Short mmCIF file of C-alpha atoms (C1' of nucleotides) in Angstrom, two decimals:
data_model
loop_
_atom_site.label_atom_id
_atom_site.label_comp_id
_atom_site.label_asym_id
_atom_site.label_seq_id
_atom_site.Cartn_x
_atom_site.Cartn_y
_atom_site.Cartn_z
CA MET L 1272 7.14 37.68 -21.10
CA PRO L 1273 3.54 37.43 -19.88
CA ALA L 1274 2.98 36.71 -16.23
CA PRO L 1275 1.23 33.44 -15.43
CA ARG L 1276 -2.51 33.51 -15.62
CA LYS L 1277 -4.33 34.14 -12.39
CA SER L 1278 -6.05 30.78 -12.20
CA ALA L 1279 -2.95 28.89 -13.21
CA ALA L 1280 -1.68 28.54 -9.68
CA SER L 1281 -5.19 27.67 -8.70
CA THR L 1282 -5.31 24.81 -11.18
CA ARG L 1283 -1.98 23.51 -9.96
CA GLU L 1284 -3.11 23.83 -6.39
CA ARG L 1285 -6.44 22.18 -6.98
CA LEU L 1286 -4.64 19.36 -8.71
CA LEU L 1287 -2.27 18.85 -5.79
CA ARG L 1288 -5.12 18.83 -3.31
CA ALA L 1289 -7.13 16.37 -5.33
CA ALA L 1290 -4.04 14.22 -5.72
CA GLU L 1291 -3.54 14.13 -1.96
CA CYS L 1292 -7.07 12.99 -1.52
CA CYS L 1293 -7.05 10.30 -4.22
CA PHE L 1294 -3.59 8.91 -3.66
CA THR L 1295 -4.20 8.70 0.06
CA GLU L 1296 -7.53 7.00 -0.34
CA HIS L 1297 -6.78 4.58 -3.17
CA GLY L 1298 -3.00 4.41 -3.36
CA TYR L 1299 -0.75 5.30 -6.27
CA GLU L 1300 -1.69 2.63 -8.74
CA GLY L 1301 -5.30 2.66 -7.59
CA SER L 1302 -5.81 6.33 -8.50
CA SER L 1303 -6.28 7.38 -12.11
CA LEU L 1304 -5.56 10.79 -13.55
CA ARG L 1305 -9.17 10.86 -14.67
CA GLN L 1306 -10.40 10.53 -11.10
CA ILE L 1307 -7.97 13.17 -9.90
CA THR L 1308 -8.71 15.71 -12.61
CA GLN L 1309 -12.41 15.17 -12.21
CA LEU L 1310 -12.20 15.76 -8.48
CA ALA L 1311 -10.10 18.86 -9.11
CA ASN L 1312 -12.50 20.12 -11.79
CA VAL L 1313 -9.77 20.55 -14.35
CA ASN L 1314 -9.08 19.11 -17.75
CA LEU L 1315 -7.36 15.75 -18.02
CA ALA L 1316 -4.40 17.19 -19.90
CA ALA L 1317 -3.67 19.63 -17.10
CA VAL L 1318 -1.69 17.01 -15.24
CA ASN L 1319 0.76 16.56 -18.07
CA TYR L 1320 0.92 20.30 -18.60
CA HIS L 1321 1.57 21.47 -15.05
CA PHE L 1322 3.47 18.39 -13.98
CA SER L 1323 4.96 16.22 -16.62
CA SER L 1324 3.50 12.91 -15.56
CA LYS L 1325 1.51 11.08 -12.92
CA ARG L 1326 4.76 10.08 -11.28
CA GLU L 1327 5.93 13.66 -11.00
CA LEU L 1328 2.56 14.77 -9.67
CA TRP L 1329 2.89 12.28 -6.84
CA LEU L 1330 6.45 13.27 -6.10
CA GLU L 1331 5.69 16.99 -6.02
CA MET L 1332 2.64 16.36 -3.87
CA MET L 1333 4.76 14.50 -1.34
CA GLU L 1334 7.68 16.90 -1.51
CA ARG L 1335 5.46 19.88 -0.81
CA ARG L 1336 4.27 18.33 2.43
CA LEU L 1337 7.45 16.69 3.59
CA ALA L 1338 9.73 19.68 3.16
CA PRO L 1339 8.23 21.88 5.91
CA LEU L 1340 7.63 18.81 8.03
CA ASN L 1341 11.31 17.95 7.98
CA VAL L 1342 12.33 21.54 8.65
CA GLU L 1343 10.26 21.49 11.81
CA ARG L 1344 11.66 18.12 12.83
CA VAL L 1345 15.23 19.31 12.46
CA ARG L 1346 14.41 22.48 14.39
CA ARG L 1347 13.09 20.41 17.27
CA LEU L 1348 16.10 18.16 17.22
CA GLU L 1349 18.38 21.18 17.44
CA VAL L 1350 16.42 22.63 20.34
CA LEU L 1351 16.60 19.30 22.07
CA ARG L 1352 20.31 19.05 21.51
CA ALA L 1353 20.83 22.59 22.78
CA HIS L 1354 18.90 21.86 25.95
CA THR L 1355 20.75 18.66 26.74
CA PRO L 1356 23.92 19.04 28.79
CA ALA L 1357 27.08 18.02 26.96
CA GLY L 1358 27.97 14.40 27.55
CA GLN L 1359 24.39 13.52 28.45
CA PRO L 1360 22.44 11.31 26.05
CA LEU L 1361 19.42 12.91 24.37
CA PRO L 1362 16.14 12.00 26.08
CA LEU L 1363 14.50 9.27 24.04
CA GLU L 1364 10.86 10.21 24.40
CA GLN L 1365 11.41 13.80 23.36
CA LEU L 1366 13.45 12.59 20.45
CA CYS L 1367 10.50 10.55 19.26
CA GLU L 1368 8.18 13.47 19.75
CA ALA L 1369 10.43 15.66 17.66
CA VAL L 1370 9.93 13.29 14.75
CA ILE L 1371 6.31 12.38 15.22
CA LEU L 1372 4.44 15.35 16.63
CA PRO L 1373 5.15 17.80 13.79
CA ILE L 1374 2.95 15.65 11.58
CA ALA L 1375 -0.11 17.09 13.30
CA LYS L 1376 0.88 20.68 12.57
CA ALA L 1377 2.84 20.65 9.36
CA PHE L 1378 -0.17 20.08 7.19
CA ASP L 1379 -2.49 22.73 5.93
CA ASN L 1380 -5.64 22.16 7.88
CA ARG L 1381 -8.01 24.41 6.02
CA ARG L 1382 -9.10 22.00 3.38
CA GLY L 1383 -9.14 18.25 3.83
CA SER L 1384 -8.56 16.60 7.14
CA CYS L 1385 -5.34 16.30 9.01
CA VAL L 1386 -6.05 12.65 9.31
CA THR L 1387 -5.96 12.30 5.56
CA ALA L 1388 -2.70 14.19 5.53
CA ALA L 1389 -1.24 11.97 8.20
CA ARG L 1390 -2.30 8.89 6.33
CA MET L 1391 -0.63 10.34 3.26
CA VAL L 1392 2.69 10.10 5.07
CA GLY L 1393 1.98 6.50 5.91
CA ARG L 1394 1.10 5.71 2.31
CA ALA L 1395 4.73 6.16 1.38
CA ILE L 1396 5.22 2.68 2.80
CA SER L 1397 3.23 1.06 0.01
CA VAL L 1398 4.24 2.96 -3.07
CA PRO L 1399 6.16 1.30 -5.95
CA PRO L 1400 9.85 0.95 -5.06
CA SER L 1401 10.98 3.24 -7.84
CA LEU L 1402 8.83 6.06 -6.48
CA SER L 1403 9.83 5.32 -2.94
CA ARG L 1404 13.49 5.54 -3.85
CA GLU L 1405 13.08 8.83 -5.65
CA LEU L 1406 11.10 10.38 -2.82
CA ASN L 1407 13.76 9.23 -0.47
CA ARG L 1408 16.46 10.88 -2.53
CA ARG L 1409 14.58 14.15 -2.75
CA SER L 1410 12.97 14.58 0.63
CA LEU L 1411 14.11 12.12 3.23
CA ASP L 1412 17.79 11.23 2.92
CA GLN L 1413 19.03 14.48 4.34
CA PHE L 1414 16.68 14.46 7.32
CA TRP L 1415 17.30 10.82 8.03
CA GLY L 1416 21.03 11.41 8.16
CA ILE L 1417 20.54 14.10 10.77
CA PHE L 1418 18.05 12.06 12.70
CA ARG L 1419 20.16 8.96 12.75
CA ALA L 1420 22.96 10.96 14.31
CA SER L 1421 20.55 12.15 17.00
CA LEU L 1422 19.43 8.63 17.66
CA ARG L 1423 23.04 7.55 18.12
CA ALA L 1424 23.42 10.37 20.59
CA ALA L 1425 20.37 9.18 22.47
CA LEU L 1426 21.58 5.59 22.59
CA PRO L 1427 25.28 5.89 23.38
CA GLU L 1428 25.56 2.33 24.62
CA SER L 1429 24.03 0.71 21.55
CA SER L 1430 26.20 -0.57 18.74
CA PRO L 1431 25.72 0.99 15.29
CA VAL L 1432 23.88 -2.03 13.98
CA GLU L 1433 21.67 -1.98 17.06
CA VAL L 1434 20.87 1.66 16.39
CA ASP L 1435 20.02 0.81 12.79
CA TRP L 1436 17.47 -1.72 13.95
CA LYS L 1437 15.88 0.72 16.33
CA PHE L 1438 15.86 3.33 13.64
CA TYR L 1439 14.11 0.89 11.38
CA PHE L 1440 11.49 -0.09 13.95
CA LEU L 1441 10.83 3.52 14.82
CA MET L 1442 10.24 4.48 11.22
CA SER L 1443 8.24 1.46 10.19
CA SER L 1444 6.06 1.61 13.30
CA MET L 1445 5.34 5.25 12.70
CA LEU L 1446 4.46 4.66 9.05
CA GLY L 1447 2.43 1.59 9.88
CA ALA L 1448 0.40 3.37 12.52
CA LEU L 1449 -0.24 6.29 10.19
CA ALA L 1450 -1.09 4.12 7.23
CA TRP L 1451 -3.52 1.89 9.02
CA GLN L 1452 -5.56 4.66 10.55
CA GLY L 1453 -7.38 2.80 13.25
CA ARG L 1454 -8.98 0.36 10.89
CA GLN L 1455 -9.42 -3.15 12.25
CA ALA L 1456 -9.22 -1.98 15.81
CA GLY L 1457 -12.42 -0.04 16.21
CA LEU L 1458 -10.47 3.17 16.66
CA GLU L 1459 -11.52 5.06 13.54
CA ARG L 1460 -13.70 7.21 15.72
CA GLN L 1461 -10.75 8.04 17.97
CA MET L 1462 -8.63 9.12 15.05
CA LYS L 1463 -10.59 12.05 13.79
CA ASN L 1464 -9.06 15.43 13.28
CA GLU L 1465 -9.28 16.82 16.77
CA ASN L 1466 -7.79 13.67 18.17
CA LEU L 1467 -4.77 13.39 15.91
CA GLU L 1468 -2.27 14.99 18.23
CA PRO L 1469 -3.22 12.90 21.27
CA MET L 1470 -2.89 9.83 19.10
CA LEU L 1471 0.56 10.96 17.95
CA ARG L 1472 1.55 11.45 21.58
CA ARG L 1473 0.49 7.93 22.37
CA LEU L 1474 2.46 6.73 19.42
CA SER L 1475 5.57 8.59 20.60
CA THR L 1476 5.31 7.03 24.02
CA PHE L 1477 4.86 3.62 22.52
CA ILE L 1478 7.85 3.92 20.24
CA ALA L 1479 10.08 5.45 22.88
CA GLY L 1480 9.25 2.48 25.08
CA GLY L 1481 10.20 0.11 22.30
CA LEU L 1482 13.50 1.84 21.74
CA GLN L 1483 14.30 1.68 25.43
CA ALA L 1484 13.24 -1.94 25.76
CA SER L 1485 15.91 -3.52 23.67
CA LEU L 1486 18.82 -1.69 25.27
CA PRO L 1487 21.55 -4.27 25.85
CA ALA L 1488 22.76 -2.40 28.92
CA GLU L 1489 19.52 -2.94 30.76
CA GLY L 1490 18.76 -6.28 32.40
CA LYS L 1491 16.44 -7.33 29.65
CA ARG L 1492 13.70 -9.66 30.73
CA LYS L 1493 11.46 -7.73 33.04
CA ALA L 1494 12.58 -4.25 33.99
CA LYS L 1495 12.51 -3.14 30.42
CA VAL L 1496 11.09 0.32 30.55
CA ARG L 1497 13.49 2.36 32.54
CA GLY L 1498 15.92 1.91 35.35
CA MET I 288 -18.84 -37.80 -11.42
CA PRO I 289 -15.33 -37.75 -12.88
CA ALA I 290 -12.51 -37.08 -10.47
CA PRO I 291 -10.65 -33.81 -10.94
CA ARG I 292 -7.93 -33.87 -13.50
CA LYS I 293 -4.48 -34.59 -12.22
CA SER I 294 -2.96 -31.25 -13.10
CA ALA I 295 -5.96 -29.27 -11.88
CA ALA I 296 -4.70 -28.89 -8.35
CA SER I 297 -1.34 -28.11 -9.79
CA THR I 298 -2.73 -25.24 -11.83
CA ARG I 299 -4.52 -23.80 -8.83
CA GLU I 300 -1.44 -24.20 -6.71
CA ARG I 301 0.87 -22.65 -9.28
CA LEU I 302 -1.55 -19.76 -9.57
CA LEU I 303 -1.58 -19.20 -5.83
CA ARG I 304 2.20 -19.28 -5.65
CA ALA I 305 2.60 -16.86 -8.52
CA ALA I 306 -0.01 -14.61 -6.93
CA GLU I 307 1.93 -14.52 -3.69
CA CYS I 308 5.00 -13.49 -5.54
CA CYS I 309 3.39 -10.79 -7.69
CA PHE I 310 1.07 -9.30 -5.12
CA THR I 311 3.85 -9.13 -2.58
CA GLU I 312 6.26 -7.52 -4.98
CA HIS I 313 3.97 -5.06 -6.77
CA GLY I 314 0.89 -4.79 -4.58
CA TYR I 315 -2.70 -5.61 -5.45
CA GLU I 316 -3.42 -2.97 -8.04
CA GLY I 317 0.11 -3.10 -9.36
CA SER I 318 -0.13 -6.76 -10.34
CA SER I 319 -2.02 -7.79 -13.45
CA LEU I 320 -3.59 -11.17 -14.07
CA ARG I 321 -1.46 -11.38 -17.20
CA GLN I 322 1.72 -11.08 -15.15
CA ILE I 323 0.49 -13.65 -12.67
CA THR I 324 -0.69 -16.22 -15.20
CA GLN I 325 2.48 -15.82 -17.21
CA LEU I 326 4.62 -16.41 -14.13
CA ALA I 327 2.49 -19.43 -13.26
CA ASN I 328 2.67 -20.76 -16.82
CA VAL I 329 -1.08 -21.09 -17.12
CA ASN I 330 -3.72 -19.62 -19.38
CA LEU I 331 -5.12 -16.20 -18.58
CA ALA I 332 -8.65 -17.53 -18.17
CA ALA I 333 -7.53 -19.96 -15.49
CA VAL I 334 -7.86 -17.26 -12.86
CA ASN I 335 -11.53 -16.74 -13.54
CA TYR I 336 -12.09 -20.46 -13.82
CA HIS I 337 -10.43 -21.64 -10.61
CA PHE I 338 -11.16 -18.50 -8.64
CA SER I 339 -13.91 -16.29 -9.85
CA SER I 340 -12.01 -13.01 -9.98
CA LYS I 341 -8.76 -11.27 -9.17
CA ARG I 342 -10.27 -10.19 -5.88
CA GLU I 343 -11.09 -13.73 -4.89
CA LEU I 344 -7.66 -14.95 -5.92
CA TRP I 345 -6.08 -12.45 -3.55
CA LEU I 346 -8.44 -13.35 -0.72
CA GLU I 347 -7.88 -17.09 -1.09
CA MET I 348 -4.14 -16.57 -1.31
CA MET I 349 -4.19 -14.65 1.97
CA GLU I 350 -6.64 -16.98 3.68
CA ARG I 351 -4.54 -20.01 2.88
CA ARG I 352 -1.56 -18.50 4.66
CA LEU I 353 -3.28 -16.78 7.53
CA ALA I 354 -5.38 -19.74 8.67
CA PRO I 355 -2.51 -21.96 9.90
CA LEU I 356 -0.69 -18.89 11.15
CA ASN I 357 -3.59 -17.98 13.40
CA VAL I 358 -4.02 -21.55 14.58
CA GLU I 359 -0.43 -21.54 15.78
CA ARG I 360 -0.86 -18.16 17.42
CA VAL I 361 -3.89 -19.30 19.36
CA ARG I 362 -2.08 -22.47 20.37
CA ARG I 363 0.76 -20.42 21.81
CA LEU I 364 -1.62 -18.14 23.63
CA GLU I 365 -3.26 -21.12 25.24
CA VAL I 366 0.05 -22.59 26.32
CA LEU I 367 1.02 -19.23 27.75
CA ARG I 368 -2.24 -18.94 29.62
CA ALA I 369 -1.88 -22.47 30.96
CA HIS I 370 1.61 -21.74 32.26
CA THR I 371 0.64 -18.51 33.99
CA PRO I 372 -0.57 -18.85 37.58
CA ALA I 373 -4.18 -17.79 38.08
CA GLY I 374 -4.50 -14.17 39.04
CA GLN I 375 -1.12 -13.33 37.51
CA PRO I 376 -1.06 -11.14 34.38
CA LEU I 377 0.25 -12.82 31.24
CA PRO I 378 3.90 -11.92 30.51
CA LEU I 379 3.92 -9.23 27.82
CA GLU I 380 7.00 -10.20 25.88
CA GLN I 381 5.93 -13.79 25.47
CA LEU I 382 2.51 -12.58 24.43
CA CYS I 383 4.09 -10.58 21.63
CA GLU I 384 6.21 -13.52 20.62
CA ALA I 385 3.12 -15.69 20.40
CA VAL I 386 1.72 -13.34 17.78
CA ILE I 387 4.87 -12.48 15.90
CA LEU I 388 7.22 -15.47 15.89
CA PRO I 389 4.86 -17.92 14.13
CA ILE I 390 5.26 -15.82 11.00
CA ALA I 391 8.71 -17.30 10.51
CA LYS I 392 7.43 -20.87 10.60
CA ALA I 393 3.89 -20.83 9.31
CA PHE I 394 4.89 -20.35 5.71
CA ASP I 395 5.90 -23.11 3.39
CA ASN I 396 9.59 -22.55 2.97
CA ARG I 397 10.30 -24.89 0.09
CA ARG I 398 9.56 -22.50 -2.72
CA GLY I 399 9.88 -18.76 -2.43
CA SER I 400 11.56 -17.07 0.48
CA CYS I 401 10.23 -16.65 3.96
CA VAL I 402 11.00 -13.00 3.65
CA THR I 403 8.61 -12.71 0.74
CA ALA I 404 6.01 -14.55 2.76
CA ALA I 405 6.52 -12.25 5.72
CA ARG I 406 6.24 -9.22 3.52
CA MET I 407 3.01 -10.65 2.16
CA VAL I 408 1.51 -10.34 5.62
CA GLY I 409 2.65 -6.75 5.79
CA ARG I 410 1.14 -5.98 2.40
CA ALA I 411 -2.29 -6.35 3.92
CA ILE I 412 -1.76 -2.87 5.31
CA SER I 413 -1.87 -1.26 1.88
CA VAL I 414 -4.61 -3.13 0.11
CA PRO I 415 -7.87 -1.43 -0.96
CA PRO I 416 -10.20 -0.97 2.03
CA SER I 417 -12.87 -3.23 0.58
CA LEU I 418 -10.39 -6.10 0.35
CA SER I 419 -8.93 -5.36 3.73
CA ARG I 420 -12.38 -5.48 5.31
CA GLU I 421 -13.27 -8.76 3.68
CA LEU I 422 -9.97 -10.38 4.68
CA ASN I 423 -10.59 -9.20 8.18
CA ARG I 424 -14.01 -10.74 8.24
CA ARG I 425 -12.78 -14.06 6.96
CA SER I 426 -9.41 -14.57 8.61
CA LEU I 427 -8.68 -12.12 11.38
CA ASP I 428 -11.77 -11.22 13.36
CA GLN I 429 -11.91 -14.47 15.23
CA PHE I 430 -8.23 -14.47 16.16
CA TRP I 431 -8.31 -10.83 17.13
CA GLY I 432 -11.15 -11.45 19.51
CA ILE I 433 -9.13 -14.13 21.27
CA PHE I 434 -5.97 -12.10 21.24
CA ARG I 435 -7.59 -8.98 22.56
CA ALA I 436 -8.79 -10.96 25.56
CA SER I 437 -5.23 -12.13 26.17
CA LEU I 438 -3.92 -8.60 25.92
CA ARG I 439 -6.47 -7.48 28.48
CA ALA I 440 -5.24 -10.26 30.71
CA ALA I 441 -1.67 -9.08 30.28
CA LEU I 442 -2.54 -5.47 31.04
CA PRO I 443 -4.97 -5.71 33.96
CA GLU I 444 -4.44 -2.09 34.98
CA SER I 445 -5.19 -0.60 31.58
CA SER I 446 -8.65 0.56 30.63
CA PRO I 447 -10.38 -1.07 27.67
CA VAL I 448 -9.76 1.91 25.41
CA GLU I 449 -6.13 1.94 26.52
CA VAL I 450 -5.85 -1.72 25.57
CA ASP I 451 -7.41 -0.95 22.21
CA TRP I 452 -4.70 1.60 21.52
CA LYS I 453 -1.95 -0.80 22.47
CA PHE I 454 -3.55 -3.47 20.36
CA TYR I 455 -3.60 -1.07 17.45
CA PHE I 456 0.04 -0.07 17.85
CA LEU I 457 1.11 -3.65 18.21
CA MET I 458 -0.62 -4.65 15.01
CA SER I 459 0.31 -1.65 12.92
CA SER I 460 3.95 -1.77 14.06
CA MET I 461 4.17 -5.40 13.17
CA LEU I 462 2.62 -4.88 9.76
CA GLY I 463 4.73 -1.80 9.10
CA ALA I 464 7.96 -3.58 9.98
CA LEU I 465 7.02 -6.53 7.78
CA ALA I 466 5.87 -4.40 4.88
CA TRP I 467 8.89 -2.19 4.78
CA GLN I 468 11.43 -4.95 4.77
CA GLY I 469 14.52 -3.04 5.74
CA ARG I 470 14.31 -0.60 2.89
CA GLN I 471 15.53 2.91 3.64
CA ALA I 472 17.50 1.71 6.60
CA GLY I 473 20.28 -0.26 4.98
CA LEU I 474 19.02 -3.43 6.59
CA GLU I 475 17.93 -5.36 3.52
CA ARG I 476 20.96 -7.55 3.93
CA GLN I 477 20.03 -8.33 7.53
CA MET I 478 16.55 -9.40 6.55
CA LYS I 479 17.32 -12.37 4.36
CA ASN I 480 15.77 -15.74 4.96
CA GLU I 481 18.11 -17.11 7.57
CA ASN I 482 17.79 -13.93 9.58
CA LEU I 483 14.03 -13.65 9.64
CA GLU I 484 13.49 -15.19 13.04
CA PRO I 485 16.11 -13.07 14.83
CA MET I 486 14.53 -10.02 13.27
CA LEU I 487 11.10 -11.10 14.49
CA ARG I 488 12.56 -11.55 17.97
CA ARG I 489 13.89 -8.02 17.92
CA LEU I 490 10.51 -6.85 16.77
CA SER I 491 8.80 -8.67 19.63
CA THR I 492 11.09 -7.07 22.15
CA PHE I 493 10.54 -3.66 20.64
CA ILE I 494 6.77 -3.97 20.66
CA ALA I 495 6.65 -5.46 24.15
CA GLY I 496 8.64 -2.46 25.33
CA GLY I 497 6.17 -0.14 23.68
CA LEU I 498 3.23 -1.84 25.30
CA GLN I 499 4.88 -1.62 28.68
CA ALA I 500 5.92 1.99 28.25
CA SER I 501 2.51 3.54 28.30
CA LEU I 502 1.30 1.69 31.35
CA PRO I 503 -0.60 4.16 33.50
CA ALA I 504 0.66 2.38 36.61
CA GLU I 505 4.18 3.48 35.87
CA GLY I 506 5.06 7.01 36.92
CA LYS I 507 5.46 8.51 33.52
CA ARG I 508 7.43 11.63 32.77
CA LYS I 509 4.51 13.90 32.07
CA ALA I 510 1.76 11.52 33.08
CA LYS I 511 -0.05 12.04 29.82
CA VAL I 512 -1.63 8.68 29.53
CA ARG I 513 -4.10 8.86 32.34
CA GLY I 514 -4.53 10.61 35.63
"C1'" DG E 214 -5.37 47.22 -29.44
"C1'" DA E 215 -2.02 44.22 -31.84
"C1'" DG E 216 0.93 40.58 -30.68
"C1'" DT E 217 2.61 36.99 -27.73
"C1'" DA E 218 3.23 33.66 -24.30
"C1'" DT E 219 0.50 30.90 -21.24
"C1'" DT E 220 -3.19 28.03 -20.09
"C1'" DT E 221 -7.29 25.24 -21.27
"C1'" DC E 222 -9.83 22.02 -23.91
"C1'" DA E 223 -11.88 18.11 -26.69
"C1'" DA E 224 -10.33 14.49 -29.14
"C1'" DA E 225 -7.53 10.79 -30.25
"C1'" DT E 226 -3.29 7.60 -29.57
"C1'" DG E 227 -1.70 3.17 -28.44
"C1'" DG E 228 -1.73 0.17 -24.83
"C1'" DT E 229 -3.38 -2.37 -20.77
"C1'" DT E 230 -6.85 -3.93 -17.70
"C1'" DG E 231 -10.29 -7.74 -15.74
"C1'" DT E 232 -13.57 -10.61 -17.59
"C1'" DT E 233 -16.21 -13.50 -20.97
"C1'" DT E 234 -16.93 -16.76 -24.66
"C1'" DA E 235 -17.17 -20.85 -27.19
"C1'" DA E 236 -14.63 -24.35 -28.89
"C1'" DA E 237 -11.08 -27.71 -28.00
"C1'" DA E 238 -8.53 -31.11 -25.15
"C1'" DC E 239 -8.68 -34.09 -21.53
"C1'" DA E 240 -9.78 -37.80 -17.93
"C1'" DA E 241 -12.90 -41.02 -16.01
"C1'" DT E 242 -17.22 -43.81 -16.15
"C1'" DT E 243 -20.36 -46.61 -18.47
"C1'" DA T 168 -16.05 -46.86 -27.72
"C1'" DA T 169 -19.43 -43.53 -26.47
"C1'" DT T 170 -20.68 -40.40 -23.01
"C1'" DT T 171 -20.00 -37.18 -19.40
"C1'" DG T 172 -18.13 -33.67 -16.75
"C1'" DT T 173 -13.87 -31.11 -16.03
"C1'" DT T 174 -10.14 -28.33 -17.42
"C1'" DT T 175 -7.49 -25.66 -20.89
"C1'" DT T 176 -7.12 -22.68 -24.69
"C1'" DA T 177 -7.09 -18.70 -28.02
"C1'" DA T 178 -9.65 -14.96 -29.11
"C1'" DA T 179 -12.46 -11.22 -28.32
"C1'" DC T 180 -14.91 -7.85 -25.17
"C1'" DA T 181 -15.71 -3.42 -23.34
"C1'" DA T 182 -13.72 -0.30 -20.32
"C1'" DC T 183 -10.08 2.19 -18.74
"C1'" DC T 184 -5.28 3.79 -18.58
"C1'" DA T 185 -1.38 7.67 -19.14
"C1'" DT T 186 0.02 10.50 -22.49
"C1'" DT T 187 -0.05 13.48 -26.79
"C1'" DT T 188 -1.92 16.66 -30.12
"C1'" DG T 189 -3.32 20.87 -32.11
"C1'" DA T 190 -6.48 24.26 -31.97
"C1'" DA T 191 -9.15 27.47 -29.08
"C1'" DA T 192 -9.28 30.55 -25.25
"C1'" DT T 193 -7.21 33.45 -22.06
"C1'" DA T 194 -4.15 36.98 -19.88
"C1'" DC T 195 -0.43 39.78 -20.21
"C1'" DT T 196 3.13 43.21 -22.53
"C1'" DC T 197 4.20 46.57 -25.68
#
DNA sequence: GAGTATTTCAAATGGTTGTTTAAAACAATT
DNA sequence: AATTGTTTTAAACAACCATTTGAAATACTC
């Protein structure tokens, strides 16, 4: 049984990198295998050899990035839980940071920008439903189950359906902010590589504030941030 | 000069309606003119006759919906400004509602669901950049200028760049929540037609909380926003 | 170094895309 | 009724799409 050729992994890798770039820039349906293989400097048929289809290329590309990202998220959630006294609710802002901040680190920064990588996460919001569902099954369901439990622990006074709404707003806000990438707001300049983590911190603060705001226990109208 | 044929407007209208449906469901690149014309029961060439291209069809479809939406938003902002004593900052939550709530009403509800229409707005987040830029130029720039001024008036203690960030999070959160439509969170059921306005109210509260949260005036936990 | 499994490659498959064309059908005016 | 301008139609256009094929090239084992 011959070992795989030296450049084989390189072809696969180049393909994945090119796919990240194209899919992020032009979306799933907007990127052709011809564009991707040309950018990767490999033959067109390589996609169907190394992966079996365009669909699978996209899924593997996403999986590869999301897996370590989710590991880090879960690690942070566990640390947070360990540092919170029993009976105390988990601190909301740090909970948000546990989900959002790892995005800045989890991506390989050597080639391609972090910003592209972050936008890649956001792109998942606009992919065909069939792909979205499959990605969910492979790479998100497990993490989301864990995270939802943490969110319940951070919001002990909210009803389950209330928590679901907050969960939804947290996720969709995060994806929206990542997908949009400062366009239309004159912030493209602020969202370059070196500024990604500060931006994610701002985002965490924003989302934590939103989660806190709609707490039924608090007197809603004006004192919405914190008691 | 002969008057336009009776069914001419009808063809255009049917095309626009079908376009809303297809583009919302499958995205811009994912919808073909053949799908759209078939759904509209018109000839394929009708698209290039009534509009000049697929691109223009999408732009006109969006423009038609966004124009009255923005009129209503501006109207609400003016009412809000008129009801706020001079020197007082505009109330944040009502500011958010002025931008978000009109989405539930501005769309023609007779045919097609409101939810579809709302998702259509969210879809703008995932359209090719060239389209996004053109839509911006035609239908959003003017409103955004007005709204940004209102947001500054609601956040008198925030710096301009700080306001830009909040503006960005407000917009991207709104688009993200609309685009995602309860998928992945088991809330599809909650987001049917009759529930759209309550959902938009929740969203307003969430976003208003986020805007409030990062106020530099408030003694934040780590004081990361500003010294 | 012969043999073998793996990887690349150019070419072609069958299908779809947005757009164009030129003729036909239509409505209104003269 | 003839003319005019508008709208619809079927057909064709050229370009591109994802995927497959089978042979050539490569790297590894024995």
